[in-house]
Short mmCIF file of C-alpha atoms in Angstrom, two decimals:
data_model
loop_
_atom_site.label_atom_id
_atom_site.label_comp_id
_atom_site.label_asym_id
_atom_site.label_seq_id
_atom_site.Cartn_x
_atom_site.Cartn_y
_atom_site.Cartn_z
CA UNK A 63 -117.02 24.02 25.88
CA UNK A 64 -120.10 21.74 25.99
CA UNK A 65 -122.44 21.98 28.92
CA UNK A 66 -123.14 18.42 30.16
CA UNK A 67 -125.19 18.93 33.42
CA UNK A 68 -128.20 21.06 34.26
CA UNK A 69 -129.00 21.37 37.99
CA UNK A 70 -132.51 21.92 39.38
CA UNK A 71 -134.07 22.28 42.84
CA UNK A 72 -135.01 24.73 45.59
CA UNK A 73 -137.00 26.93 43.25
CA UNK A 74 -134.11 27.28 40.80
CA UNK A 75 -133.17 25.51 37.51
CA UNK A 76 -130.61 25.82 34.80
CA UNK A 77 -133.05 24.70 32.23
CA UNK A 78 -136.63 25.18 31.23
CA UNK A 79 -139.55 23.55 29.36
CA UNK A 80 -138.17 24.94 26.04
CA UNK A 81 -135.10 22.83 26.26
CA UNK A 82 -136.61 19.41 25.52
CA UNK A 83 -133.93 18.69 22.88
CA UNK A 84 -131.21 19.07 25.50
CA UNK A 85 -132.90 17.91 28.71
CA UNK A 86 -135.43 15.46 27.48
CA UNK A 87 -139.05 15.81 28.37
CA UNK A 88 -138.74 14.80 31.91
CA UNK A 89 -135.68 16.91 32.55
CA UNK A 90 -137.28 20.07 30.90
CA UNK A 91 -140.43 19.70 32.91
CA UNK A 92 -138.53 19.13 36.22
CA UNK A 93 -136.71 22.39 35.49
CA UNK A 94 -139.94 24.24 34.61
CA UNK A 95 -141.84 23.02 37.72
CA UNK A 96 -139.03 24.34 39.91
CA UNK A 97 -139.51 27.69 38.28
CA UNK A 98 -143.19 27.47 39.00
CA UNK A 99 -142.48 27.06 42.71
CA UNK A 100 -143.77 23.47 43.03
CA UNK A 101 -142.34 21.02 45.45
CA UNK A 102 -139.90 19.00 43.33
CA UNK A 103 -137.11 16.79 44.85
CA UNK A 104 -133.82 18.39 43.76
CA UNK A 105 -131.41 16.80 41.32
CA UNK A 106 -129.61 17.26 38.02
CA UNK A 107 -129.97 16.23 34.38
CA UNK A 108 -127.24 14.76 32.24
CA UNK A 109 -128.07 16.28 28.84
CA UNK A 110 -128.68 14.26 25.60
CA UNK A 111 -125.23 15.30 24.27
CA UNK A 112 -123.83 13.03 26.99
CA UNK A 113 -125.65 10.14 25.42
CA UNK A 114 -124.38 11.16 21.95
CA UNK A 115 -120.78 11.25 23.39
CA UNK A 116 -121.30 7.87 25.16
CA UNK A 117 -122.13 6.03 21.92
CA UNK A 118 -119.57 7.81 19.78
CA UNK A 119 -116.72 7.07 22.18
CA UNK A 120 -116.99 3.37 23.02
CA UNK A 121 -119.45 3.95 25.96
CA UNK A 122 -117.05 6.33 27.69
CA UNK A 123 -117.73 9.86 29.16
CA UNK A 124 -116.22 13.27 28.74
CA UNK A 125 -113.16 13.79 30.95
CA UNK A 126 -114.76 16.63 32.98
CA UNK A 127 -118.10 14.90 33.61
CA UNK A 128 -116.94 13.04 36.73
CA UNK A 129 -116.18 16.29 38.63
CA UNK A 130 -119.35 17.92 37.31
CA UNK A 131 -121.45 14.98 38.74
CA UNK A 132 -119.56 15.17 41.99
CA UNK A 133 -120.22 18.90 42.33
CA UNK A 134 -123.91 18.46 41.62
CA UNK A 135 -124.20 15.72 44.32
CA UNK A 136 -122.45 18.03 46.71
CA UNK A 137 -124.95 20.86 45.93
CA UNK A 138 -127.80 18.62 46.74
CA UNK A 139 -126.09 17.43 50.03
CA UNK A 140 -125.46 21.08 51.05
CA UNK A 141 -129.04 22.20 50.49
CA UNK A 142 -130.75 19.16 52.00
CA UNK A 143 -128.30 18.46 54.76
CA UNK A 144 -127.96 14.79 53.71
CA UNK A 145 -124.83 12.88 52.89
CA UNK A 146 -124.41 10.65 49.85
CA UNK A 147 -123.01 7.47 51.19
CA UNK A 148 -122.89 8.95 54.75
CA UNK A 149 -122.91 6.76 57.74
CA UNK A 150 -124.46 9.37 60.02
CA UNK A 151 -127.92 11.10 59.94
CA UNK A 152 -130.26 10.69 57.03
CA UNK A 153 -128.41 9.51 54.02
CA UNK A 154 -128.98 11.06 50.57
CA UNK A 155 -130.53 8.51 48.31
CA UNK A 156 -131.27 9.20 44.59
CA UNK A 157 -133.25 7.91 41.70
CA UNK A 158 -131.80 7.53 38.19
CA UNK A 159 -134.27 7.81 35.35
CA UNK A 160 -134.25 8.19 31.56
CA UNK A 161 -135.84 11.07 29.77
CA UNK A 162 -135.91 11.43 26.04
CA UNK A 163 -137.49 14.37 24.26
CA UNK A 164 -140.35 12.10 23.11
CA UNK A 165 -142.36 10.26 25.76
CA UNK A 166 -141.43 6.58 25.87
CA UNK A 167 -143.28 5.20 28.88
CA UNK A 168 -141.77 1.98 30.44
CA UNK A 169 -139.38 1.59 27.47
CA UNK A 170 -136.19 2.46 29.37
CA UNK A 171 -134.67 1.78 32.74
CA UNK A 172 -135.10 3.34 36.24
CA UNK A 173 -133.25 2.75 39.46
CA UNK A 174 -134.64 3.88 42.83
CA UNK A 175 -133.13 4.16 46.35
CA UNK A 176 -129.58 4.34 45.03
CA UNK A 177 -127.02 4.95 47.64
CA UNK A 178 -128.11 2.24 50.12
CA UNK A 179 -125.55 -0.21 51.35
CA UNK A 180 -124.93 -2.22 54.55
CA UNK A 181 -123.96 0.97 56.38
CA UNK A 182 -126.38 3.59 55.01
CA UNK A 183 -129.41 1.25 55.50
CA UNK A 184 -128.64 1.40 59.22
CA UNK A 185 -128.33 5.13 59.07
CA UNK A 186 -131.70 5.32 57.30
CA UNK A 187 -133.25 3.12 59.86
CA UNK A 188 -131.99 5.25 62.73
CA UNK A 189 -132.87 8.58 61.07
CA UNK A 190 -136.40 7.48 60.16
CA UNK A 191 -136.83 5.47 63.32
CA UNK A 192 -138.18 2.66 61.18
CA UNK A 193 -136.05 -0.37 60.51
CA UNK A 194 -138.59 -2.13 58.32
CA UNK A 195 -138.87 0.88 56.04
CA UNK A 196 -135.04 1.05 55.68
CA UNK A 197 -134.71 -2.62 54.79
CA UNK A 198 -137.74 -2.53 52.53
CA UNK A 199 -136.01 0.26 50.61
CA UNK A 200 -132.78 -1.68 50.52
CA UNK A 201 -134.21 -4.88 49.20
CA UNK A 202 -136.10 -2.96 46.51
CA UNK A 203 -132.84 -1.27 45.49
CA UNK A 204 -130.90 -4.53 45.39
CA UNK A 205 -133.55 -6.13 43.17
CA UNK A 206 -133.93 -3.14 40.75
CA UNK A 207 -130.20 -2.45 40.48
CA UNK A 208 -129.24 -6.08 40.08
CA UNK A 209 -131.87 -6.63 37.35
CA UNK A 210 -130.99 -3.41 35.38
CA UNK A 211 -127.28 -3.01 35.93
CA UNK A 212 -125.94 -6.47 36.90
CA UNK A 213 -128.21 -8.66 34.67
CA UNK A 214 -129.73 -10.78 37.42
CA UNK A 215 -133.33 -11.48 36.34
CA UNK A 216 -136.17 -9.74 38.22
CA UNK A 217 -138.05 -12.98 38.41
CA UNK A 218 -135.36 -14.66 40.60
CA UNK A 219 -135.95 -12.04 43.32
CA UNK A 220 -139.71 -12.27 43.01
CA UNK A 221 -139.43 -16.06 43.59
CA UNK A 222 -137.52 -15.41 46.84
CA UNK A 223 -140.04 -12.78 47.89
CA UNK A 224 -142.92 -15.22 47.32
CA UNK A 225 -141.10 -17.89 49.32
CA UNK A 226 -140.70 -15.47 52.25
CA UNK A 227 -144.38 -14.59 52.19
CA UNK A 228 -145.54 -18.28 51.98
CA UNK A 229 -143.19 -19.35 54.78
CA UNK A 230 -144.84 -16.81 57.06
CA UNK A 231 -148.47 -17.12 55.79
CA UNK A 232 -148.41 -13.60 54.40
CA UNK A 233 -150.45 -12.48 51.33
CA UNK A 234 -149.23 -8.88 50.66
CA UNK A 235 -145.74 -7.43 50.62
CA UNK A 236 -146.87 -4.92 53.28
CA UNK A 237 -147.55 -7.88 55.61
CA UNK A 238 -143.84 -8.57 55.81
CA UNK A 239 -142.20 -7.55 59.07
CA UNK A 240 -138.72 -6.03 59.73
CA UNK A 241 -137.19 -9.47 60.33
CA UNK A 242 -138.50 -10.63 56.99
CA UNK A 243 -137.04 -7.54 55.25
CA UNK A 244 -133.61 -8.21 56.77
CA UNK A 245 -133.85 -11.83 55.70
CA UNK A 246 -134.77 -10.76 52.15
CA UNK A 247 -131.76 -8.41 51.89
CA UNK A 248 -129.34 -11.21 52.91
CA UNK A 249 -130.99 -13.70 50.46
CA UNK A 250 -130.94 -11.09 47.67
CA UNK A 251 -127.27 -10.35 48.23
CA UNK A 252 -126.54 -14.13 48.20
CA UNK A 253 -128.45 -14.47 44.93
CA UNK A 254 -126.41 -11.69 43.34
CA UNK A 255 -123.21 -13.38 44.40
CA UNK A 256 -124.36 -16.76 43.12
CA UNK A 257 -125.25 -15.36 39.78
CA UNK A 258 -122.33 -12.94 39.28
CA UNK A 259 -119.59 -14.25 41.48
CA UNK A 260 -119.25 -10.76 42.81
CA UNK A 261 -120.73 -9.05 45.92
CA UNK A 262 -123.36 -6.50 45.61
CA UNK A 263 -121.62 -3.02 45.10
CA UNK A 264 -121.36 -1.16 48.35
CA UNK A 265 -119.77 2.08 47.06
CA UNK A 266 -122.54 4.59 46.23
CA UNK A 267 -120.33 6.34 43.52
CA UNK A 268 -119.86 3.01 41.77
CA UNK A 269 -123.62 2.37 42.09
CA UNK A 270 -124.33 5.81 40.59
CA UNK A 271 -122.14 5.39 37.52
CA UNK A 272 -123.45 1.91 37.06
CA UNK A 273 -127.03 3.12 36.96
CA UNK A 274 -126.24 6.14 34.70
CA UNK A 275 -124.58 3.79 32.18
CA UNK A 276 -127.50 1.29 32.40
CA UNK A 277 -129.94 4.08 31.55
CA UNK A 278 -127.92 5.15 28.52
CA UNK A 279 -127.51 1.55 27.46
CA UNK A 280 -131.37 1.13 27.67
CA UNK A 281 -131.68 3.75 24.80
CA UNK A 282 -130.78 0.86 22.59
CA UNK A 283 -132.48 -2.03 24.19
CA UNK A 284 -134.79 -4.01 22.03
CA UNK A 285 -138.11 -2.75 23.45
CA UNK A 286 -136.84 0.89 23.11
CA UNK A 287 -135.68 0.21 19.51
CA UNK A 288 -139.05 -1.29 18.58
CA UNK A 289 -140.99 1.58 20.23
CA UNK A 290 -139.00 4.15 18.30
CA UNK A 291 -139.63 2.42 14.99
CA UNK A 292 -143.36 2.27 15.69
CA UNK A 293 -143.58 5.88 16.75
CA UNK A 294 -141.02 7.42 14.28
CA UNK A 295 -138.62 8.57 16.98
CA UNK A 296 -135.10 9.17 15.56
CA UNK A 297 -132.31 7.09 17.24
CA UNK A 298 -129.91 10.06 17.11
CA UNK A 299 -132.09 12.05 19.53
CA UNK A 300 -130.65 10.03 22.45
CA UNK A 301 -131.88 10.24 26.08
CA UNK A 302 -131.03 12.43 28.98
CA UNK A 303 -130.55 11.00 32.50
CA UNK A 304 -132.16 12.51 35.55
CA UNK A 305 -130.58 12.01 38.92
CA UNK A 306 -132.97 13.17 41.61
CA UNK A 307 -133.07 12.91 45.45
CA UNK A 308 -135.49 10.31 46.73
CA UNK A 309 -138.76 10.96 48.46
CA UNK A 310 -140.55 8.07 50.08
CA UNK A 311 -144.06 6.85 49.80
CA UNK A 312 -143.24 3.77 51.76
CA UNK A 313 -142.48 5.30 55.22
CA UNK A 314 -145.86 4.39 56.69
CA UNK A 315 -149.58 4.96 56.41
CA UNK A 316 -149.21 8.77 56.21
CA UNK A 317 -147.26 8.25 52.96
CA UNK A 318 -148.30 7.21 49.48
CA UNK A 319 -147.45 7.41 45.78
CA UNK A 320 -149.74 7.87 42.84
CA UNK A 321 -150.32 8.80 39.21
CA UNK A 322 -153.03 11.11 37.92
CA UNK A 323 -154.46 12.86 34.91
CA UNK A 324 -155.66 16.44 35.38
CA UNK A 325 -158.69 15.49 33.26
CA UNK A 326 -160.38 12.26 32.43
CA UNK A 327 -158.33 10.83 29.46
CA UNK A 328 -161.33 8.69 28.28
CA UNK A 329 -164.19 11.20 28.34
CA UNK A 330 -162.34 14.53 28.61
CA UNK A 331 -164.39 15.54 31.65
CA UNK A 332 -162.71 18.16 33.83
CA UNK A 333 -162.11 16.00 36.82
CA UNK A 334 -159.15 14.44 38.67
CA UNK A 335 -158.59 10.84 37.40
CA UNK A 336 -155.96 8.58 38.88
CA UNK A 337 -154.80 6.03 41.44
CA UNK A 338 -152.58 5.82 44.50
CA UNK A 339 -151.19 3.34 47.04
CA UNK A 340 -150.56 3.89 50.62
CA UNK A 341 -147.19 2.92 52.06
CA UNK A 342 -145.67 2.20 48.56
CA UNK A 343 -143.14 3.37 46.03
CA UNK A 344 -143.81 4.29 42.46
CA UNK A 345 -143.17 1.02 40.81
CA UNK A 346 -145.86 -0.67 43.03
CA UNK A 347 -148.61 1.35 41.42
CA UNK A 348 -147.80 -0.06 37.88
CA UNK A 349 -146.55 -3.53 38.92
CA UNK A 350 -149.94 -4.99 39.76
CA UNK A 351 -148.87 -6.50 43.08
CA UNK A 352 -151.51 -4.52 45.01
CA UNK A 353 -154.87 -2.98 43.95
CA UNK A 354 -154.55 0.79 43.71
CA UNK A 355 -157.15 3.09 45.28
CA UNK A 356 -158.88 5.92 43.45
CA UNK A 357 -157.99 9.49 44.13
CA UNK A 358 -161.45 10.99 44.18
CA UNK A 359 -164.91 9.93 45.52
CA UNK A 360 -166.41 10.62 42.10
CA UNK A 361 -164.10 8.22 40.29
CA UNK A 362 -164.23 5.17 42.50
CA UNK A 363 -163.02 2.50 40.04
CA UNK A 364 -164.03 -0.40 42.13
CA UNK A 365 -167.76 -0.38 41.46
CA UNK A 366 -169.96 -0.90 44.46
CA UNK A 367 -167.20 -1.95 46.75
CA UNK A 368 -166.32 0.81 49.28
CA UNK A 369 -162.70 1.80 48.90
CA UNK A 370 -161.12 4.68 50.75
CA UNK A 371 -160.01 7.49 48.34
CA UNK A 372 -157.21 10.05 48.78
CA UNK A 373 -159.96 12.71 48.96
CA UNK A 374 -161.24 11.02 52.07
CA UNK A 375 -157.97 9.82 53.72
CA UNK A 376 -155.91 12.95 53.23
CA UNK A 377 -158.38 15.80 52.26
CA UNK A 378 -155.87 18.65 52.78
CA UNK A 379 -153.21 17.00 50.57
CA UNK A 380 -155.92 16.08 48.04
CA UNK A 381 -156.90 19.78 47.81
CA UNK A 382 -153.23 20.74 47.47
CA UNK A 383 -152.87 18.26 44.60
CA UNK A 384 -155.93 19.75 42.90
CA UNK A 385 -154.33 23.29 43.17
CA UNK A 386 -151.10 21.82 41.62
CA UNK A 387 -153.11 20.39 38.76
CA UNK A 388 -154.78 23.72 38.08
CA UNK A 389 -151.43 25.55 38.16
CA UNK A 390 -149.86 23.00 35.70
CA UNK A 391 -152.83 23.15 33.30
CA UNK A 392 -152.87 26.94 33.18
CA UNK A 393 -149.15 27.01 32.63
CA UNK A 394 -148.84 24.24 30.01
CA UNK A 395 -152.27 24.90 28.45
CA UNK A 396 -152.86 21.20 28.20
CA UNK A 397 -154.02 18.16 30.21
CA UNK A 398 -151.25 16.83 32.30
CA UNK A 399 -150.14 13.34 33.34
CA UNK A 400 -148.59 13.70 36.83
CA UNK A 401 -146.62 11.45 39.18
CA UNK A 402 -146.63 12.36 42.90
CA UNK A 403 -145.49 11.07 46.29
CA UNK A 404 -146.65 12.09 49.71
CA UNK A 405 -144.01 11.59 52.47
CA UNK A 406 -145.08 12.15 55.98
CA UNK A 407 -147.89 14.49 54.91
CA UNK A 408 -145.63 16.47 52.42
CA UNK A 409 -146.62 16.53 48.72
CA UNK A 410 -143.96 16.12 46.20
CA UNK A 411 -144.39 16.30 42.39
CA UNK A 412 -142.09 13.89 40.51
CA UNK A 413 -143.03 14.36 36.94
CA UNK A 414 -145.50 16.10 34.56
CA UNK A 415 -146.10 15.60 30.89
CA UNK A 416 -148.90 16.06 28.35
CA UNK A 417 -151.42 13.19 28.97
CA UNK A 418 -152.37 10.76 26.28
CA UNK A 419 -156.19 10.73 25.61
CA UNK A 420 -158.87 9.32 23.34
CA UNK A 421 -159.87 11.12 20.21
CA UNK A 422 -163.23 12.21 21.65
CA UNK A 423 -161.60 13.22 24.95
CA UNK A 424 -159.08 15.36 22.92
CA UNK A 425 -161.95 17.24 21.15
CA UNK A 426 -163.82 17.90 24.44
CA UNK A 427 -160.69 18.99 26.27
CA UNK A 428 -159.69 21.40 23.44
CA UNK A 429 -163.17 22.91 23.29
CA UNK A 430 -163.39 23.20 27.09
CA UNK A 431 -160.02 24.84 27.37
CA UNK A 432 -160.85 27.45 24.78
CA UNK A 433 -163.97 28.35 26.75
CA UNK A 434 -161.88 28.38 29.98
#
């Protein structure tokens, strides 16, 4: 009997780094980091054989998969004490991400904050004591889910967001207040109805399966097909899907999200190299809507302008991040490209993979690592 799902979290994992063919690169490394004892949000991986089944069977799923997904969600709920779709306490929210065995950055789709609806957003506001954060997360989810799963263009939501900022003389998204976030949620839901003639889905289970199918569908979107052709990646490899509990970099000024290389990918120097954003979620760093801040004082990318770094703002967490980098390098024996989130002064590692680098950097890193 085929094994479709591999769970990870709480220091345990069904898989390992050696299982890229089955778990994809992201899923394999999430499993491996759990075994290394790093703080990784718990979740589960739908293996690449599910993708193979999906396309061979008219985009349907194995009969037993529904129960396996339900059991994996229950396992996360039990260990975290959260409830997926629950109307009391802190609701369990998840991200749904692709993960092929070959790195394909930005080629396939991702959904964050899944599980929010008109009830759970209120639970999240109460549990976090932050209504603005809850509705900020909800409007992000509506926009992302509607774009990827329902086919409502991303630009239509951005137009509404800009209208809201202009109407209130705001420049940045972070300037928006809780009443603005509430208003955006209502306008976003109305846009979805106008475009699809259906209300935005409120059932978290329906949301989850919609997102899983969208990620599998994105394996054969045009940009992914083109990327595979350019990089000689076989179509039959398929993609895994990673469902992972959310951690939040947008809960206030003691939260952030960032990306980093464990060494300088341009020069090969042994130094932390990356950027972060305070009070933000992962897509904000790459979306260009705000200017990211450098991680270290040494690599202040903004020239002579004085910009606060993570090293200065959160020195203890910066040092913890450095220790994680050293642990990952010594384990993988290679420079790593890492995504992380800090939620209320707690560091979470979301992803690691071998980092892309220039040819000269590759030579320096190889020589340095032999010496080390």
